[in-house]
Coordinates of C-alpha atoms and ligand atoms in Angstrom, one line a residue:
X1 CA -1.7 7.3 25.0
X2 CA -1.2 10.3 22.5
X3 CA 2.3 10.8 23.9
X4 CA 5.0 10.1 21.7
X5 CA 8.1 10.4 23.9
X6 CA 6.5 8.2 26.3
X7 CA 5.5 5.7 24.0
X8 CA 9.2 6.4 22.9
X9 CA 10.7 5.7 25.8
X10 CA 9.3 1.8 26.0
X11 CA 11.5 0.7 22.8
X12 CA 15.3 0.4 22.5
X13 CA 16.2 3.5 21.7
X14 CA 18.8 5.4 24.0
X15 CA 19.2 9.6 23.5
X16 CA 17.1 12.5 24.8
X17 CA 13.4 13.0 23.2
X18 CA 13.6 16.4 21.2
X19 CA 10.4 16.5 19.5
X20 CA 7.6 14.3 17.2
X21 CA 5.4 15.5 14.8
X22 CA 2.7 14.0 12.5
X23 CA 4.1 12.8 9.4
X24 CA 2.8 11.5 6.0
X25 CA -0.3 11.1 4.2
X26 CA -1.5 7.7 5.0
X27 CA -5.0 7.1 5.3
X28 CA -4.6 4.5 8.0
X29 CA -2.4 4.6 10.9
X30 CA -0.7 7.8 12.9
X31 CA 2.4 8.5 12.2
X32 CA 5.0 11.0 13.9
X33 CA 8.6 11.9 13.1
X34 CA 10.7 11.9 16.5
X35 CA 13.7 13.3 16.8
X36 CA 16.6 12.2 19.7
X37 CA 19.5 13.4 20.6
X38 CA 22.3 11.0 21.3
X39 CA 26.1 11.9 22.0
X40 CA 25.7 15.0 20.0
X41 CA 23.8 14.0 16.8
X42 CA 20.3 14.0 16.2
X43 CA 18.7 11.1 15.4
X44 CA 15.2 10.3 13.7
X45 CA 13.3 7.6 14.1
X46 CA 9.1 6.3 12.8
X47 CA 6.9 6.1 15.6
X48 CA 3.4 4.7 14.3
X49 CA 0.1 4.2 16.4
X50 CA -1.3 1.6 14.5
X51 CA -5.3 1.8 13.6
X52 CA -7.1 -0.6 15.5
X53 CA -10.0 -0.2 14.0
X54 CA -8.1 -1.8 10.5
X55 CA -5.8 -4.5 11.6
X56 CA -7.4 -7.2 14.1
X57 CA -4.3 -8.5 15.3
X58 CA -1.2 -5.9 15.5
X59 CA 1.1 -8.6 17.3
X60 CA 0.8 -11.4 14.5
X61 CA 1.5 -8.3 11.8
X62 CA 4.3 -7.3 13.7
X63 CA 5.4 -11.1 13.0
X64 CA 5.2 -11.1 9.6
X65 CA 7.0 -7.5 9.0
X66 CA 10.3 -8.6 11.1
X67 CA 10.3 -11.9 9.1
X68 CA 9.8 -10.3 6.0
X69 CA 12.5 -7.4 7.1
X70 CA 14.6 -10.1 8.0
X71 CA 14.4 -12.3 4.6
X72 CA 15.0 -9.1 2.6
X73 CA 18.1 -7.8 4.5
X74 CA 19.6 -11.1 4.4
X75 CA 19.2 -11.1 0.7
X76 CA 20.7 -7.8 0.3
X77 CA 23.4 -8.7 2.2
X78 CA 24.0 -12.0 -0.1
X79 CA 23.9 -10.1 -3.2
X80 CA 26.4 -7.1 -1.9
X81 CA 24.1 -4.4 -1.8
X82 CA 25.2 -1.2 -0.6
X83 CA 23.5 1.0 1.8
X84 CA 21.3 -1.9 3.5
X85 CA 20.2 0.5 6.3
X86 CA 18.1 2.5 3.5
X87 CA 16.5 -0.3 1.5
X88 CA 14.7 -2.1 4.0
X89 CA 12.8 -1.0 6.9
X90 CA 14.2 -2.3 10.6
X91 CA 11.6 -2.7 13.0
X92 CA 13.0 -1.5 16.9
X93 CA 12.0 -3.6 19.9
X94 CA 10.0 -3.0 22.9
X95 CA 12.3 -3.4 26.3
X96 CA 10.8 -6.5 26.6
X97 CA 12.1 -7.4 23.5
X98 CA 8.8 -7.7 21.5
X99 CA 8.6 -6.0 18.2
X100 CA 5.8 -3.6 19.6
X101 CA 4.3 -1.9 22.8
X102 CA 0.6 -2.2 23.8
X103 CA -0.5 0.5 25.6
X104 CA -2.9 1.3 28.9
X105 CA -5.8 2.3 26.2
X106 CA -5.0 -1.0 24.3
X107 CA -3.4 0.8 21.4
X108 CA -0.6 -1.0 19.6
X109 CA 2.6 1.0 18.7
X110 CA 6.2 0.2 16.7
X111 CA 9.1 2.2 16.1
X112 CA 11.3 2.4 12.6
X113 CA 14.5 3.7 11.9
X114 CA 13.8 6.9 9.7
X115 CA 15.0 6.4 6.1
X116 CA 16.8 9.5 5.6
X117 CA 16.8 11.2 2.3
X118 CA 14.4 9.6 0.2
X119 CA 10.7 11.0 0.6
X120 CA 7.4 9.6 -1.1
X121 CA 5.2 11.3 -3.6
X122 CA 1.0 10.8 -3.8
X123 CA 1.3 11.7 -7.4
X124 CA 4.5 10.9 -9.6
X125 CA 6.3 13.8 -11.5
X126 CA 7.8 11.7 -13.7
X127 CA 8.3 8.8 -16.2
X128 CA 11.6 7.9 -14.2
X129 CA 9.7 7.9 -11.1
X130 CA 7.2 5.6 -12.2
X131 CA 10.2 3.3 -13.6
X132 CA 12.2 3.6 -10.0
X133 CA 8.8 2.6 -8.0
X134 CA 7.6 -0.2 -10.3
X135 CA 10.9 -1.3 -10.4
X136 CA 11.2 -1.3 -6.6
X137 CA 8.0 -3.1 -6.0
X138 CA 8.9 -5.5 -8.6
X139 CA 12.2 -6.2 -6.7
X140 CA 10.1 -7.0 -3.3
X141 CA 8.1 -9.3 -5.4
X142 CA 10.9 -11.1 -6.2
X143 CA 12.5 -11.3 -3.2
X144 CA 10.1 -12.7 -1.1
X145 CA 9.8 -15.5 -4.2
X146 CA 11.1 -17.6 -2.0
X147 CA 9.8 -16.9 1.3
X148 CA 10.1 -19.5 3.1
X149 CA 7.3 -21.7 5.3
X150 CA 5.3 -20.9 7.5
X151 CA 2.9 -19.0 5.9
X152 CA 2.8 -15.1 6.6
X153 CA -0.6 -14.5 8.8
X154 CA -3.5 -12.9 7.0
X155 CA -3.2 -9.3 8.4
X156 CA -6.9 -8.3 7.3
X157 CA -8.9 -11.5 5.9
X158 CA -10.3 -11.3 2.3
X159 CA -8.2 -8.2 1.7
X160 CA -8.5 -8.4 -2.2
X161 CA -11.6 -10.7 -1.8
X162 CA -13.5 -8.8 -4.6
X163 CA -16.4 -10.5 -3.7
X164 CA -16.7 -10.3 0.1
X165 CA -16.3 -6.3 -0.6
X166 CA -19.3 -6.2 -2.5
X167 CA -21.1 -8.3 -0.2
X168 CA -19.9 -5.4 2.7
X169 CA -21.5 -2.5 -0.4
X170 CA -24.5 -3.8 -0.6
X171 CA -25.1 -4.4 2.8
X172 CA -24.1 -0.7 3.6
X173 CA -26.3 0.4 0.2
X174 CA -29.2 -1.6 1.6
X175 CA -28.4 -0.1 5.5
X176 CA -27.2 3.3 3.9
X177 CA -27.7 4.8 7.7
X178 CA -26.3 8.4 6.5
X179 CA -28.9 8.5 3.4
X180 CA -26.1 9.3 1.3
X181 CA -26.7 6.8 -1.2
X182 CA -29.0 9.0 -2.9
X183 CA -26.1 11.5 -3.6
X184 CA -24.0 8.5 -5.4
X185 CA -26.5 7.2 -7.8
X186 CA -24.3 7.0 -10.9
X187 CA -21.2 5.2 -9.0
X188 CA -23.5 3.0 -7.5
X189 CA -24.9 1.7 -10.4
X190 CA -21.2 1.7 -12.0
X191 CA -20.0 -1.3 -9.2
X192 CA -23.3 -3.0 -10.3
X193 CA -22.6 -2.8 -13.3
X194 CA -19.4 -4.5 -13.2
X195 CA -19.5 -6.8 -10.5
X196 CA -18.1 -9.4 -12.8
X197 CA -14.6 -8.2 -12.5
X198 CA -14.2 -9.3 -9.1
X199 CA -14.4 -13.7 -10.1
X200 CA -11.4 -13.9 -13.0
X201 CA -8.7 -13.6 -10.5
X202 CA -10.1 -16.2 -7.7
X203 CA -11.2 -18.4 -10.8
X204 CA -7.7 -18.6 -12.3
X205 CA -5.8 -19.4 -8.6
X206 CA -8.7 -22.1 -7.8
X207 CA -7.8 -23.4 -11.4
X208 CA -4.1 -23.5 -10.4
X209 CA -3.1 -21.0 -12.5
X210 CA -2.0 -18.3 -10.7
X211 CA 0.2 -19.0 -8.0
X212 CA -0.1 -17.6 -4.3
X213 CA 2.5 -15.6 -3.1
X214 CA 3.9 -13.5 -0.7
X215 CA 3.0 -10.0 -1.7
X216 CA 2.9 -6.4 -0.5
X217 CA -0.9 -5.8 -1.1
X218 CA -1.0 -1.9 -0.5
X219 CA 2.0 -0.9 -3.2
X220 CA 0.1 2.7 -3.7
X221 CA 3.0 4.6 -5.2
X222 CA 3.5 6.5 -1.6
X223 CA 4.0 3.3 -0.2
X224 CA 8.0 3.7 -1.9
X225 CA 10.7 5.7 -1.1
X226 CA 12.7 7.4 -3.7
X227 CA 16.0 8.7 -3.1
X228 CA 16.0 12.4 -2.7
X229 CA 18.9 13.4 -4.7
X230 CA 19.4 10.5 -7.7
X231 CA 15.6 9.5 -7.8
X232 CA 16.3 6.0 -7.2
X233 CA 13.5 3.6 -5.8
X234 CA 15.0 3.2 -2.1
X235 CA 13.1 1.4 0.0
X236 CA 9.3 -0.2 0.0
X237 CA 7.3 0.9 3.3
X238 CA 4.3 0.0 4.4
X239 CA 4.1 -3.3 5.1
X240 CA 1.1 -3.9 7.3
X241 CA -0.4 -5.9 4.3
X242 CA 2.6 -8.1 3.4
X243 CA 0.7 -11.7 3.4
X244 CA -0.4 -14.0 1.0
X245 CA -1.6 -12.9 -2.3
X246 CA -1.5 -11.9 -5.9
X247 CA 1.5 -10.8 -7.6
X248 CA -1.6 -8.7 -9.6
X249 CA -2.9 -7.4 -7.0
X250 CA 0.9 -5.9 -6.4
X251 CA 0.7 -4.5 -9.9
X252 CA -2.8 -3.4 -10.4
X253 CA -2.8 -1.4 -7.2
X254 CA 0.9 0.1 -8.5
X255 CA -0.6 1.0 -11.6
X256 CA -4.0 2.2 -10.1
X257 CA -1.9 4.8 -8.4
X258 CA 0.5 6.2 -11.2
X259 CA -1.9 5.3 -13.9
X260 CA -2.9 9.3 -14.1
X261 CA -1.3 12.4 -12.5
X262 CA -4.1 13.7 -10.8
X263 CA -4.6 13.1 -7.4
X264 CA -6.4 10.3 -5.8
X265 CA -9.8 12.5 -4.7
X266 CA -9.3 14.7 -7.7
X267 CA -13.0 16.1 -7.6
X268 CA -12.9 17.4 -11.5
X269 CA -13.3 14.2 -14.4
X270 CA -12.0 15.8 -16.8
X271 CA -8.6 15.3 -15.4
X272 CA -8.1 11.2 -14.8
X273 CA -7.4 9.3 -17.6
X274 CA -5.0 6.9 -18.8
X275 CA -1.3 8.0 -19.0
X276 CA -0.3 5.2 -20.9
X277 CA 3.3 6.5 -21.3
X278 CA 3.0 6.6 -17.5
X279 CA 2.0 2.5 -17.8
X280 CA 4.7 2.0 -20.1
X281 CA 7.3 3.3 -17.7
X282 CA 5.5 1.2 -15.0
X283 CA 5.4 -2.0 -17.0
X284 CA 8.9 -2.0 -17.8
X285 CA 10.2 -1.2 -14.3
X286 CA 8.0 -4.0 -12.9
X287 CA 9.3 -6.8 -14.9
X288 CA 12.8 -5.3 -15.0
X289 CA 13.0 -7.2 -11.3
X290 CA 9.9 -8.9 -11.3
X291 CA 10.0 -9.9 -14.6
X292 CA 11.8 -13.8 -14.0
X293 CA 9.3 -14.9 -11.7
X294 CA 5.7 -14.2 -13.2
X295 CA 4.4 -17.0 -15.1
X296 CA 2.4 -16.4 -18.8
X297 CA -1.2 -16.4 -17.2
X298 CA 0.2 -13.3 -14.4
X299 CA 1.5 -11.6 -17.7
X300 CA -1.6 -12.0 -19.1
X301 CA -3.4 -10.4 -16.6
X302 CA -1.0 -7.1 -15.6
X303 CA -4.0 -5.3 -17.6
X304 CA -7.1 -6.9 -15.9
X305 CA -5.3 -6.3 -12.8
X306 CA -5.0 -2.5 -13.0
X307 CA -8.8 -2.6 -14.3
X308 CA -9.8 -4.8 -11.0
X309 CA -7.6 -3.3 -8.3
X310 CA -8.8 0.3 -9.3
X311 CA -12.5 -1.1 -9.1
X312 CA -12.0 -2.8 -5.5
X313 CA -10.1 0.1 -4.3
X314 CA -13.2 2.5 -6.1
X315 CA -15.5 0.2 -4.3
X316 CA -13.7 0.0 -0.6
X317 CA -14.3 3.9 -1.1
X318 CA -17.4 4.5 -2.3
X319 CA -18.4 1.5 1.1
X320 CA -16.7 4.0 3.1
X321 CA -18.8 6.7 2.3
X322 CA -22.3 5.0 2.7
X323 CA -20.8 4.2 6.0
X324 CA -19.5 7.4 7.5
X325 CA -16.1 7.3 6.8
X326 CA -14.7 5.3 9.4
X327 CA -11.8 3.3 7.5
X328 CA -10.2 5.7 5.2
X329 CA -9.2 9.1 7.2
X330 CA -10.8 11.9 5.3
X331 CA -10.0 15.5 5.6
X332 CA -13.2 17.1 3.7
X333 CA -16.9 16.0 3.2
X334 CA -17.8 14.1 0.0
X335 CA -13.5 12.9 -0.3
X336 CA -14.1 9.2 -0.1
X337 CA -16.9 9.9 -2.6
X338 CA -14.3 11.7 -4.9
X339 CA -11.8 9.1 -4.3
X340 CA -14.5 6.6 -5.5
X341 CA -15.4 8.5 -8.7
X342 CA -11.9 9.2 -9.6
X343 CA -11.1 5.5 -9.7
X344 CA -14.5 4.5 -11.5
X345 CA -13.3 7.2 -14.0
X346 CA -10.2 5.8 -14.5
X347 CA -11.6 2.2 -14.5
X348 CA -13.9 4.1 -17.5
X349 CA -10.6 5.0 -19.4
X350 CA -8.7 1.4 -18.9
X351 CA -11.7 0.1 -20.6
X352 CA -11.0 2.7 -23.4
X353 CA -7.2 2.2 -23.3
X354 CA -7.4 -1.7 -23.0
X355 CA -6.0 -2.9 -26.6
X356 CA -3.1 -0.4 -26.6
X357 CA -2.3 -1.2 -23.0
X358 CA -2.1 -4.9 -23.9
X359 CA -0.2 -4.1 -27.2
X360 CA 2.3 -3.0 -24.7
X361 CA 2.7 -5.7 -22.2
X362 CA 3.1 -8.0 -25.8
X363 CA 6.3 -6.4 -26.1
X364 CA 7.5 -7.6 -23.0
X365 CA 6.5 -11.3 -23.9
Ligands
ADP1 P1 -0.2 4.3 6.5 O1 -0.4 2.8 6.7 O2 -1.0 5.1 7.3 O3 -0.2 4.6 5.0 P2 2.8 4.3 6.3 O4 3.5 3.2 7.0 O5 2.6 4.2 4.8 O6 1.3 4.5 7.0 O7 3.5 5.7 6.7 C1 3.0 6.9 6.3 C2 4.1 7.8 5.7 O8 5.1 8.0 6.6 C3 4.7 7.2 4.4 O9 4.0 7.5 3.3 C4 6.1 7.9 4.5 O10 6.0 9.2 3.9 C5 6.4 8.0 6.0 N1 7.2 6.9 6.5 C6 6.8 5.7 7.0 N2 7.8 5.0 7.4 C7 8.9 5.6 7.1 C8 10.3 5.4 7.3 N3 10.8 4.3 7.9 N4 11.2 6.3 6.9 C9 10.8 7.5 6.3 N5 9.5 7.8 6.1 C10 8.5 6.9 6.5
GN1_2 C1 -4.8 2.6 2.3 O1 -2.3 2.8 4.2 P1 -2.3 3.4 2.9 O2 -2.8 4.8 2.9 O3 -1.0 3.2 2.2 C2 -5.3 1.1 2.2 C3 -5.1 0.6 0.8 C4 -5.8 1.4 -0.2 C5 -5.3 2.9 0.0 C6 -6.0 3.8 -1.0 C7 -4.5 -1.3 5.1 O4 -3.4 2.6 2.1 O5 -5.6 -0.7 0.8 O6 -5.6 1.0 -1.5 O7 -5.4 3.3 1.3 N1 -4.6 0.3 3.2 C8 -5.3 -0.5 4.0 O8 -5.3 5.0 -1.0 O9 -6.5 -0.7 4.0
MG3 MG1 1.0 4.0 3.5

């Protein structure tokens, strides 16, 4: 079903259907802007097709985001914040009262409330905006602290499981039914090279110590809202991937994605490297909220983390290419091989940057 006011018309949402179009830069579901008109105002709501292709089990997702929606709106409440409606997403239900509607094709779709004037960025303009998002995403961290049983579901297994994605590049390199691997030799040989990266995280958690937790696990900077007029960090979106994980693999993706100005399939080298007045602002917007809640080994790690979750993320690309592009949406030939060069190159320059980035987080301890 491509139709969005019919797919509209299944949830709780009362008004005449003005119009929907496409919205966002997400590389994984499709997502529309709807407008309605109820009683003489004009209302806007999120209407999100979501990839089947990604997520094996949209209903048990939809679980975890309206408990996690819940837990977070209940602790705003507790602690007086204004303007609830803005900082956390609310998921509309189906008619039949599910968060969802599944339809004739077998596609899943939801329906938010539209957060209204606050917009993400792909790229940060600013040291403030850095501050606002880190701090944001720090806050969501320790929110859900205390989250409480039963476990959030596992949305896609082995998400961060450095290991298992790997395994899935060498078995496309070894496949490589496109023959492109012979147009990524160097990058090839650069997840080769450091394959090690991907067993000091799962090492420290079997060794209890690193705690599991309940995480975002996608906090790409254009997974925040920032409010249009005063900058601040509104409201974290995205939450397909809320499960349990890494309070690293929160940061490290954060920083991955602010790290550097340029954007995430900037073609030309020369442009990505380490911003590490960019980190700075990151850092100390992370453990502004986040910062009661992370033990010594998690502070020890925040660098390691950015180093890792830029090499998984480099790697999920570059296994994305061999393979035809069917995970990441790509607009051009050759951009999930630029978007896997531009994170090996700024995996190159955390490596150069490591000892003043860790002078840094000593700061902070
Ligand atoms: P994807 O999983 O494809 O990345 P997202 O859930 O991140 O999809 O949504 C894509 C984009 O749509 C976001 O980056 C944001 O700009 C916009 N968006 C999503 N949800 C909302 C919302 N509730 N209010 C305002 N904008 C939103
Ligand atoms: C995807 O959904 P989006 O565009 O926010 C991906 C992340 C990657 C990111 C890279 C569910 O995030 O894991 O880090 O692209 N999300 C999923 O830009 O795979
Ligand atoms: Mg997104």
């Amino acid at each position: 079903m491509s139709n969005v006011s019919l797919v509209l018309k299944q949830f709780r949402v009362e008004g005449e259907f003005l119009s929907a179009r496409p919205t966002g830069s997400g590389h994984i579901n499709d997502t529309y802007l709807a407008q309605v008109q109820r009683a003489g105002h004009i209302l806007l709501y999120i209407v999100q097709r979501i990839n089947r292709y990604v997520f094996p089990d949209p209903p048990a997702m939809m679980e975890n985001i309206v408990r996690v929606t819940l837990h977070i709106r209940r602790k705003l409440e507790k602690r007086g914040a204004h303007d609830i409606s803005r900082r956390v997403l609310r998921v509309i239900l189906s008619h039949d009262g599910a968060p969802y509607f599944r339809d004739p094709e077998g596609d899943y779709w939801r329906v938010y409330d539209y957060i209204e004037k606050a917009r993400s960025y792909d790229t940060l303009n600013s040291f403030d905006q850095a501050f606002e998002a880190a701090r944001l995403f720090g806050r969501f961290l320790e929110i859900l602290h205390d989250f409480p049983d039963p476990p959030l579901h596992e949305t896609i297994p082995g998400f961060h499981d450095g290991q298992k994605r790997l395994e899935a590049f060498q078995k496309a390199l070894a496949g490589d039914p496109f023959n492109r691997a012979k147009t990524a030799r160097p990058e090839i040989d650069f997840v080769l090279a450091n394959a090690g990266l991907f067993t000091v995280l799962p090492d420290l958690v079997k060794e209890g110590k690193i705690p599991m937790r309940a995480t975002h696990n996608d906090t790409k900077v254009n997974n925040v809202l920032l409010d249009e007029t005063t900058g601040e960090g509104i409201c974290v979106i995205d939450l397909d991937t809320v499960m349990p994980g890494l309070s690293l693999y929160d940061f490290g993706d954060l920083a991955r994605s602010t790290l550097c100005s340029a954007a995430e399939d900037e073609p030309d080298a020369a442009q990505i490297a380490v911003d590490l007045s960019r980190f700075h602002a990151i850092l100390r917007g992370f453990l502004a909220t986040a910062g009661g809640i992370l033990t010594e080994t998690e502070r020890s790690c925040l660098v390691f983390s950015t180093k890792m979750m830029t090499q998984i993320i480099g790697v999920r690309f570059l296994t994305d290419y061999l393979l035809g592009d069917n995970y990441f949406k790509v607009h051009r030939e050759g951009q999930n091989l630029d978007r896997s060069r531009r994170q090996f190159k700024l995996v190159q320059s955390i490596m150069e940057n490591e000892e003043r980035m860790e002078a840094l987080v000593k700061k902070y301890s």
